[in-house]
mmCIF file of C-alpha atoms in Angstrom:
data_model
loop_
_atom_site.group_PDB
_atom_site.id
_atom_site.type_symbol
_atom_site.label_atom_id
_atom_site.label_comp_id
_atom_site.label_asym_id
_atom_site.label_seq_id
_atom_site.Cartn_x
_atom_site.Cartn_y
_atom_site.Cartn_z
ATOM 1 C CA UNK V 1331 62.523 131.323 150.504
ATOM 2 C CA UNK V 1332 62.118 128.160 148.775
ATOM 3 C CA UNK V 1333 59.507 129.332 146.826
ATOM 4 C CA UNK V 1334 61.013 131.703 145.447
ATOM 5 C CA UNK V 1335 64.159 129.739 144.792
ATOM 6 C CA UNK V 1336 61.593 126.983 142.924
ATOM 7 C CA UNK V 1337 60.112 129.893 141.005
ATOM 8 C CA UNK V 1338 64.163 131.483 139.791
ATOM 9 C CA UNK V 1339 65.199 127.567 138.983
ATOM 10 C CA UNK V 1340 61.917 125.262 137.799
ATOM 11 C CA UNK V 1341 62.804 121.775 137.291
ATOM 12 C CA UNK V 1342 66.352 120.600 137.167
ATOM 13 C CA UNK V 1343 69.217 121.840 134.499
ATOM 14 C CA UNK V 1344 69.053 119.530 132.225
ATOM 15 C CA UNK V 1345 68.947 120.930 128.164
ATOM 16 C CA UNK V 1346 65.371 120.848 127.223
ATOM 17 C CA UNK V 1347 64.270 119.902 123.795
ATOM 18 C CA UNK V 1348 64.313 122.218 120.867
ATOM 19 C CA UNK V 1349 61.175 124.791 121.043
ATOM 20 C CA UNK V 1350 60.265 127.510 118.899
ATOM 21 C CA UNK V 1351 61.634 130.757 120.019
ATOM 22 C CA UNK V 1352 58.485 132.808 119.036
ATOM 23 C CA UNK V 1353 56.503 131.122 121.659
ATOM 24 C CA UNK V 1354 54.490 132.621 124.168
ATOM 25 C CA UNK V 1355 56.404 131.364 126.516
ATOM 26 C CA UNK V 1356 58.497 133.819 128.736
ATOM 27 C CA UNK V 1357 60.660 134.316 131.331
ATOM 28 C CA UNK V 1358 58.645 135.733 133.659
ATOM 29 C CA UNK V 1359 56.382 132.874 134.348
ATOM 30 C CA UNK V 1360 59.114 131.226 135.677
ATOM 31 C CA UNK V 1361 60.220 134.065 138.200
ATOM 32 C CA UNK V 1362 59.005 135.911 141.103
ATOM 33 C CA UNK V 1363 57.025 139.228 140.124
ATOM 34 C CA UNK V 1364 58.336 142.963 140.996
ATOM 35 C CA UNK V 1365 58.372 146.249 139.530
ATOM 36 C CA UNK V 1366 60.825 148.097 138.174
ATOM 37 C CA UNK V 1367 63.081 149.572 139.841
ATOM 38 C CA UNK V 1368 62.697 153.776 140.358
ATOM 39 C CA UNK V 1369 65.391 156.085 140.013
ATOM 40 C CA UNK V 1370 66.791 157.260 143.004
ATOM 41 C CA UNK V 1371 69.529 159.922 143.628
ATOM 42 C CA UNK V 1372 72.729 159.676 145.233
ATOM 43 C CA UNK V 1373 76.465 158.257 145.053
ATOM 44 C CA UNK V 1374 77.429 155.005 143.636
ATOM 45 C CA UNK V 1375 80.509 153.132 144.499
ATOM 46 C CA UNK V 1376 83.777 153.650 142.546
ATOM 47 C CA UNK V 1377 84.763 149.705 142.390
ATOM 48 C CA UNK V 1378 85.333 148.947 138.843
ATOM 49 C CA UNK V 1379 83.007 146.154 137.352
ATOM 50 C CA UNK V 1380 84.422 144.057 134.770
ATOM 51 C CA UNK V 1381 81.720 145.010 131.976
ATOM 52 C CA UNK V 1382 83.687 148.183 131.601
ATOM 53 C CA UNK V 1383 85.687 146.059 129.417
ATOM 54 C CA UNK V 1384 83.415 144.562 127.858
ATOM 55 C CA UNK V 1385 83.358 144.025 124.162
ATOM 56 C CA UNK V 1386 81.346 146.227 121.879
ATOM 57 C CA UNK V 1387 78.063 145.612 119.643
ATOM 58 C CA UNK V 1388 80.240 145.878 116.916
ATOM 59 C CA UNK V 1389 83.352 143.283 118.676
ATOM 60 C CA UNK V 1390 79.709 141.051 119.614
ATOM 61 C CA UNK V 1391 78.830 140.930 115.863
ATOM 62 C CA UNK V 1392 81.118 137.869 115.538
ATOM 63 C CA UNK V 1393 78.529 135.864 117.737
ATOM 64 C CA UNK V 1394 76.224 136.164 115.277
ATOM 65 C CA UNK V 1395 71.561 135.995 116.418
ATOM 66 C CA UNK V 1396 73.238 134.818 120.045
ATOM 67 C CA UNK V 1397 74.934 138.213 121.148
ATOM 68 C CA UNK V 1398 71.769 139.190 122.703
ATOM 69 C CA UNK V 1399 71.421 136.463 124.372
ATOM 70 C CA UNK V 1400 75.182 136.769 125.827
ATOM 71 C CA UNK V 1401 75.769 139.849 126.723
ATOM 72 C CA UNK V 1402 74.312 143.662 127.350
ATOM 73 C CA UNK V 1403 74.389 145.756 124.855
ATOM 74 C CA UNK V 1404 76.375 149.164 125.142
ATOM 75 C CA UNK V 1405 73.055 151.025 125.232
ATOM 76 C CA UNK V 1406 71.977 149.132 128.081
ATOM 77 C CA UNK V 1407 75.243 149.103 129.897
ATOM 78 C CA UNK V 1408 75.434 153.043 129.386
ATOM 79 C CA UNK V 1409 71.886 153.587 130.917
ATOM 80 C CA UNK V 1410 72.862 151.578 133.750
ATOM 81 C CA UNK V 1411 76.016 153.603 134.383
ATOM 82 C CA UNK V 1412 73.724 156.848 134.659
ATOM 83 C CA UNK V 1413 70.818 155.614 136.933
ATOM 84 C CA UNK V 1414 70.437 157.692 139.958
ATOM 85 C CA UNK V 1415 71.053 155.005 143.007
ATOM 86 C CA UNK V 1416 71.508 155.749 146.461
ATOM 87 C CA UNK V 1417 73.602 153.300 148.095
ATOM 88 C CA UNK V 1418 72.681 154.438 151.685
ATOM 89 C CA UNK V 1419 68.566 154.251 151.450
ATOM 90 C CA UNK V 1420 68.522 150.938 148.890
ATOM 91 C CA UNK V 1421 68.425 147.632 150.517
ATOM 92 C CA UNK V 1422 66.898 143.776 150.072
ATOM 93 C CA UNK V 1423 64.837 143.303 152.731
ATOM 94 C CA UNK V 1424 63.161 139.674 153.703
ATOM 95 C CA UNK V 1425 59.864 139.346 152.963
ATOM 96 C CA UNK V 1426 57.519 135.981 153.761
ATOM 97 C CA UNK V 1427 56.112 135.272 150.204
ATOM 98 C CA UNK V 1428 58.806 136.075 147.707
ATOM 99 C CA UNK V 1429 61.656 135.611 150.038
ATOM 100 C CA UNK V 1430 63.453 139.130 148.902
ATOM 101 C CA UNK V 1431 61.940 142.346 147.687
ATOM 102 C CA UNK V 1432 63.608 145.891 146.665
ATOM 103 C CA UNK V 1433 62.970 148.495 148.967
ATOM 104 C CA UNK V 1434 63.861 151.967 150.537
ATOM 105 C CA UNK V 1435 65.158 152.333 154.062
ATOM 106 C CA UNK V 1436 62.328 154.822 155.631
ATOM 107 C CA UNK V 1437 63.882 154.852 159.270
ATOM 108 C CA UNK V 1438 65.914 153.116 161.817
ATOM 109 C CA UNK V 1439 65.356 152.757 165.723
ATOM 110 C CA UNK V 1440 66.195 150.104 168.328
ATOM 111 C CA UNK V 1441 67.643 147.507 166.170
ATOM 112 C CA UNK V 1442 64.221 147.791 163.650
ATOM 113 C CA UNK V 1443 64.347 149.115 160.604
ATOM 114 C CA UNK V 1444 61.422 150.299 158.519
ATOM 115 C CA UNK V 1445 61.308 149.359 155.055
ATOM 116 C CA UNK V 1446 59.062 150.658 151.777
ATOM 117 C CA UNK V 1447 58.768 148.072 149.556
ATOM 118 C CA UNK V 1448 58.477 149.392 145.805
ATOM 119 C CA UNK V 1449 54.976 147.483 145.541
ATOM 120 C CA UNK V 1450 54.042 149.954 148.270
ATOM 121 C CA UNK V 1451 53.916 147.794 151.170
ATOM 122 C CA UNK V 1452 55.521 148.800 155.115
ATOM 123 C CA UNK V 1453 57.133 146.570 156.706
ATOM 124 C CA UNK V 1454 59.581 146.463 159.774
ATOM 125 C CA UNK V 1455 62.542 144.229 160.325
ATOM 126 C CA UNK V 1456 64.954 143.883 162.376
ATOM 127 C CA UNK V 1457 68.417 145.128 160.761
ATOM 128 C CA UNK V 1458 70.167 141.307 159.603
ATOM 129 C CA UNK V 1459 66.820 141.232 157.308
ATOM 130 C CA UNK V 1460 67.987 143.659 155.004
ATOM 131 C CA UNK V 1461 70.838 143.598 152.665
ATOM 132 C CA UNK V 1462 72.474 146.387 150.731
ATOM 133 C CA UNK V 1463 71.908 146.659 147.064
ATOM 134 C CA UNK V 1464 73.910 147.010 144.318
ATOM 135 C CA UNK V 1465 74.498 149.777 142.099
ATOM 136 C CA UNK V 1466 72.354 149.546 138.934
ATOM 137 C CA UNK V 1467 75.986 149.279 136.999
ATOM 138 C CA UNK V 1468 75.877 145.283 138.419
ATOM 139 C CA UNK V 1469 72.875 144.819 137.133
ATOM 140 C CA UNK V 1470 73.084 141.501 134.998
ATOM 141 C CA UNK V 1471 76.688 140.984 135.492
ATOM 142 C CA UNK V 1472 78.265 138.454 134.100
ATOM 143 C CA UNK V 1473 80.479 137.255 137.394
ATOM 144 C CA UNK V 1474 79.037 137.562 140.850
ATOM 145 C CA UNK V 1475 82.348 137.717 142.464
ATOM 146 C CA UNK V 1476 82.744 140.849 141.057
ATOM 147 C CA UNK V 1477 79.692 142.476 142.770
ATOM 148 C CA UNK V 1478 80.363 145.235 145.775
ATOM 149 C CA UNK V 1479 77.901 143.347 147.896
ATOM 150 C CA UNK V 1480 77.366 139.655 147.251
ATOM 151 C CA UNK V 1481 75.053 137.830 149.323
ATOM 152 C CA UNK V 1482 71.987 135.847 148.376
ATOM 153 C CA UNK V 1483 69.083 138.351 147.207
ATOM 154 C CA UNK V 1484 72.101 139.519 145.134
ATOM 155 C CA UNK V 1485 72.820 137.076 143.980
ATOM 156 C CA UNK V 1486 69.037 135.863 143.120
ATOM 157 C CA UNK V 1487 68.250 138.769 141.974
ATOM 158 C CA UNK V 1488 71.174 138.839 139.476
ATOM 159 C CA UNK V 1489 70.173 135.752 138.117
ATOM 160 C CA UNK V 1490 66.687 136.799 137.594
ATOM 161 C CA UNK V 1491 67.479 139.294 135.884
ATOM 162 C CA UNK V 1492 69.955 137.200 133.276
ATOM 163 C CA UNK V 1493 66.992 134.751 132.967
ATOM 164 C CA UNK V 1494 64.665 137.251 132.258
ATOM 165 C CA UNK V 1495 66.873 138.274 129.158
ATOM 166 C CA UNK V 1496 67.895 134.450 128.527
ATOM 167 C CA UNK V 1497 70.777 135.071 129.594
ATOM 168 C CA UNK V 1498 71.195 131.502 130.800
ATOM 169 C CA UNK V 1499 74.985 131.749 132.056
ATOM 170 C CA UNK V 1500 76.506 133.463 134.474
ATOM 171 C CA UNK V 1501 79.988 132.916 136.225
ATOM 172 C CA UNK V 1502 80.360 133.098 140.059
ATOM 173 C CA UNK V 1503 84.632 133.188 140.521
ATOM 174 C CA UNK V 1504 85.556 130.246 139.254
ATOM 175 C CA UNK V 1505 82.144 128.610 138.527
ATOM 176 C CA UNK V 1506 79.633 129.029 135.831
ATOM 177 C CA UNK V 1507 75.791 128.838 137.088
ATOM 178 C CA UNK V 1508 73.409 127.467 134.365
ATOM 179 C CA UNK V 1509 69.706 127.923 134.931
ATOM 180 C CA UNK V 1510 67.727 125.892 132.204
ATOM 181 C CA UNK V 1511 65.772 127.726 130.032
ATOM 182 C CA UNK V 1512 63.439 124.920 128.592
ATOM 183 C CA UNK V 1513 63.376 126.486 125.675
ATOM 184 C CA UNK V 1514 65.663 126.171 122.369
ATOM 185 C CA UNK V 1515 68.622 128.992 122.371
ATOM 186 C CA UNK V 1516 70.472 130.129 119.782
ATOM 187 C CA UNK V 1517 73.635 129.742 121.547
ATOM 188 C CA UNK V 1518 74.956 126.294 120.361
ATOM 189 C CA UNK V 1519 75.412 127.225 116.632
ATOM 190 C CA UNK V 1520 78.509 126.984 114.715
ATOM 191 C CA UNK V 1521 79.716 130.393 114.596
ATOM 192 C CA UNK V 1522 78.965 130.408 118.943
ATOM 193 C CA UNK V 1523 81.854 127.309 118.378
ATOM 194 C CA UNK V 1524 84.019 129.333 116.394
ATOM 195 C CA UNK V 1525 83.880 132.677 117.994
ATOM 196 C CA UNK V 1526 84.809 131.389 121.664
ATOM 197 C CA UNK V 1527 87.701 128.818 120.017
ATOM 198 C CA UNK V 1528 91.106 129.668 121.304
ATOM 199 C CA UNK V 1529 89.462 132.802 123.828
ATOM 200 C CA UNK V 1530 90.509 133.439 127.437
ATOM 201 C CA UNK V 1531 87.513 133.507 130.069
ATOM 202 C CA UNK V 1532 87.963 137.258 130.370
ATOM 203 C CA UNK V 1533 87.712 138.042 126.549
ATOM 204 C CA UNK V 1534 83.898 136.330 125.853
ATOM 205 C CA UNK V 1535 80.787 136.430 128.053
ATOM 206 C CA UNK V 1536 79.868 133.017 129.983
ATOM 207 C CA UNK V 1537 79.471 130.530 127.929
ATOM 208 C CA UNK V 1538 80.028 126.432 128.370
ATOM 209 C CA UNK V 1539 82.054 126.525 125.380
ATOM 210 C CA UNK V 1540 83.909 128.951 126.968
ATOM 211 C CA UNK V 1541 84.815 126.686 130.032
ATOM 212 C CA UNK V 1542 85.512 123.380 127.834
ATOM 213 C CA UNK V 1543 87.709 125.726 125.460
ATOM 214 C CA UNK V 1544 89.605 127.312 128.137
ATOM 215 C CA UNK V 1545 89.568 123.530 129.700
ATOM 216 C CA UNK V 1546 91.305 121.947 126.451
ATOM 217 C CA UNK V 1547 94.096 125.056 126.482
ATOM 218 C CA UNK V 1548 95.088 124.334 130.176
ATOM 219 C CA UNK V 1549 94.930 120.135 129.186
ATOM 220 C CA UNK V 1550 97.469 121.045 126.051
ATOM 221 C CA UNK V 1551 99.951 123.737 128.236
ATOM 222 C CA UNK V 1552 100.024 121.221 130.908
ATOM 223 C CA UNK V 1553 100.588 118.139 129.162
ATOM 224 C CA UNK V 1554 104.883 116.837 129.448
ATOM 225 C CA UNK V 1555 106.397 117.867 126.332
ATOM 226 C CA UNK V 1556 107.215 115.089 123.681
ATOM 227 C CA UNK V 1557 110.809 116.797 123.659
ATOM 228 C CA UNK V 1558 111.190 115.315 126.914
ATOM 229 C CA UNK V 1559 111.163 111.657 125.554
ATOM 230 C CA UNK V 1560 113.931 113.303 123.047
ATOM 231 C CA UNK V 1561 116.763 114.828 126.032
ATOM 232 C CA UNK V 1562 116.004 112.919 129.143
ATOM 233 C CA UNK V 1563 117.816 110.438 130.545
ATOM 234 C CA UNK V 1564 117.879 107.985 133.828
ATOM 235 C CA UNK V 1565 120.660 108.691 136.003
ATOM 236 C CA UNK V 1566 121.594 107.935 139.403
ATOM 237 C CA UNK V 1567 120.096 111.209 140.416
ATOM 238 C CA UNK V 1568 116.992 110.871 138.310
ATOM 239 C CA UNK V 1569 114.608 108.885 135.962
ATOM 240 C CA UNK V 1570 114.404 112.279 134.280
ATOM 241 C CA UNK V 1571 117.516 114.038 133.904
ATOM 242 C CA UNK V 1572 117.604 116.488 131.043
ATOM 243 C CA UNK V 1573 121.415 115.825 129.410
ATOM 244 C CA UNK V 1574 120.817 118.701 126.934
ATOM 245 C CA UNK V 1575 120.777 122.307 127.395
ATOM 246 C CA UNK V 1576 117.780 124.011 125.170
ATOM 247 C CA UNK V 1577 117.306 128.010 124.032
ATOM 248 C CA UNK V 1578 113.589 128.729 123.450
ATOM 249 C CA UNK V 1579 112.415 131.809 120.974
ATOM 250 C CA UNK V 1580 109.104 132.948 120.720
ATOM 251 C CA UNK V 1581 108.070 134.903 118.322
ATOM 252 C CA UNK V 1582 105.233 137.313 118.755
ATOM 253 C CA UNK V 1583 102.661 138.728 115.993
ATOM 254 C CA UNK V 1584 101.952 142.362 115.306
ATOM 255 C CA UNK V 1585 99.211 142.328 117.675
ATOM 256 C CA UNK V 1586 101.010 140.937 120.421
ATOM 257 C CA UNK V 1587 99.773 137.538 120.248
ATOM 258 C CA UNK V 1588 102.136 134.496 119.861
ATOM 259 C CA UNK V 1589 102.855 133.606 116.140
ATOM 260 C CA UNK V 1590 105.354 130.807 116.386
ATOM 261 C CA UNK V 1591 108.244 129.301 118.913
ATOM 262 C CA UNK V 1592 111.580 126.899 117.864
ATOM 263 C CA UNK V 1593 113.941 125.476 120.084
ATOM 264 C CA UNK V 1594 117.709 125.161 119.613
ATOM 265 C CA UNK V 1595 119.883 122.784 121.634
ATOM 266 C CA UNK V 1596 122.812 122.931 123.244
ATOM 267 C CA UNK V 1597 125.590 120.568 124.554
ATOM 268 C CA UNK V 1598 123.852 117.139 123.612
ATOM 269 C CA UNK V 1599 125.298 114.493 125.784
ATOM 270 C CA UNK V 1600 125.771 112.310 123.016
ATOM 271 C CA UNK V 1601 128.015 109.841 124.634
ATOM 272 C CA UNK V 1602 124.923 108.636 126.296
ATOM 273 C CA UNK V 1603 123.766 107.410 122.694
ATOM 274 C CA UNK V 1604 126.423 104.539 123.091
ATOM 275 C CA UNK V 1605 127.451 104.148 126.694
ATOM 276 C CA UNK V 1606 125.893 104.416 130.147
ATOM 277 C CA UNK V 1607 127.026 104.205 133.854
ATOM 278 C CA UNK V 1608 125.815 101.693 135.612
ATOM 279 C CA UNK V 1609 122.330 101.435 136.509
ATOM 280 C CA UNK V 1610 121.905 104.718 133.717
ATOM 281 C CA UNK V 1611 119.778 104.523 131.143
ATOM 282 C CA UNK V 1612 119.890 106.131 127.153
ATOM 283 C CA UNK V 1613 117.052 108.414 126.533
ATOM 284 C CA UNK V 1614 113.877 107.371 126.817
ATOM 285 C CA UNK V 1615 113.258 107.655 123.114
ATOM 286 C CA UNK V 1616 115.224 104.823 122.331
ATOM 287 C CA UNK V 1617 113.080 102.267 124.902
ATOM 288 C CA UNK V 1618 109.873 103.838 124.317
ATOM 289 C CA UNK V 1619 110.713 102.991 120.191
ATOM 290 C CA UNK V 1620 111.744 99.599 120.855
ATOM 291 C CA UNK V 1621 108.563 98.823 123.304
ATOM 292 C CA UNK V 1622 106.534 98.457 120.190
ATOM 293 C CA UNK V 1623 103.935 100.531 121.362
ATOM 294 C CA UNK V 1624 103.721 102.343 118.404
ATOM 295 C CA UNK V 1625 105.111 99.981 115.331
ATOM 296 C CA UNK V 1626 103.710 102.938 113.159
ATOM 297 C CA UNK V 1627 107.489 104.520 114.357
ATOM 298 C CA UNK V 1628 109.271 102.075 113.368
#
């Protein structure tokens, strides 16, 4: 198992220096060897998968040379959708040099199970060494939670696979797994910056930028509002009594998205400007002013 887990992740994460991308370096010398996979006939699960939203060549044109390296394209999501699968017959099953190979269930009796390895090989198990497989429709998804089966050749094998197509990031839930590809992507450039800018998780494949974008936009909604230094007060109650009342509009775009918000207040204490119960306070503006924290306000 470890060597196969050496062979999926060489070296440490760490971003390599810049190589050419024409080299004759590939993927596969990094990762475990098998076949491709046969078609086989049968049902496939009816859980949704979340690349059945995903966005289009055309919607992926905005990434510029790195959509390939990002996400499937519709022809290869479409073929994946059609592939015969049987979810009954396909399993993982543990095998001692490459930890995890594809195979078809040939028969099952006393607690073994007889496997056929698609490199041709027999081999019996007992039935916690196999694992069920995945429709071909999860092949190379972008976020292992979503998978119908998720356990580790799954998960392996799903990274494989992204590696294979430099696809170097994948999310699992509420992580994003980065498997060095000591090479020089196109990824980084400008338009990569630009494209995810302002994007929810769900709208753009995995991505780092995606994670420090989506990082900044929770650091800015959850930040105290500067209003607050504005209409609060220290009362006997509270350091942070709000003496105002306030009526919030938002106002929405065409395409749903917000375009702009204003605020309108109502039934300013302004008595509080000039007097104060005992051990009351003004608003905070007028201390945090005065302070001289920030002469540039004065």
């Amino acid at each position: 198992m470890e060597e196969a887990k050496e062979a999926l992740f060489p070296g440490n994460f760490q971003t390599s220096d810049k190589t050419d991308l024409t080299s004759s370096s590939s993927p596969e010398r990094y990762l475990t060897r098998s076949k491709p996979e046969p078609g086989r006939k049968g049902s496939q699960p009816t859980r949704s998968v979340c690349s059945a939203a995903m966005s289009s060549d055309s919607e992926m044109a905005v990434f510029g040379e790195a959509a390939p390296y990002l996400r499937k394209s519709e022809k290869e999501r479409i073929e994946a959708q059609n592939r015969p699968f049987d979810a009954k017959t396909s399993v993982f099953v543990a095998e001692p040099k490459e930890s995890f190979v594809k195979g078809t269930i040939q028969s099952k009796d006393a607690g073994k199970v007889t496997v056929k390895t698609e490199a041709g090989a027999t081999l019996t198990v007992k039935e916690d060494q196999i694992f069920p497989m995945n429709p071909p429709k999860y092949d190379k998804i972008e976020d292992m939670a979503m998978m119908t089966h998720l356990h580790e050749p799954a998960v392996l094998y799903n990274l494989k696979e992204r590696y294979a197509a430099w696809m170097i990031y994948t999310y699992s839930g509420l992580f994003c797994v980065t498997v060095n590809p000591y090479k020089w992507l196109p990824v980084y450039n400008p338009e990569v910056v630009a494209a995810y800018r302002g994007k929810k998780r769900q709208e753009a494949p995995p991505h780092i930028f995606s994670i420090s974008d989506n990082a900044y936009q929770f650091m800015l909604t959850g930040c105290d509002n500067s209003t607050q230094g504005v209409a609060f007060a220290r009362t006997n109650q509270s350091d942070f009594n709000e003496s105002l009342g306030k009526f919030i509009r938002i106002h929405f775009g065409t395409t749903g998205k917000l375009a702009s918000a204003d605020i309108e207040t109502y039934l300013l204490e302004k008595s509080r400007v000039t007097f104060q119960l005992k051990a009351e306070r003004s608003y905070h503006i007028f201390y945090q002013i005065t302070s001289n924290k920030k002469p540039e306000l004065i």
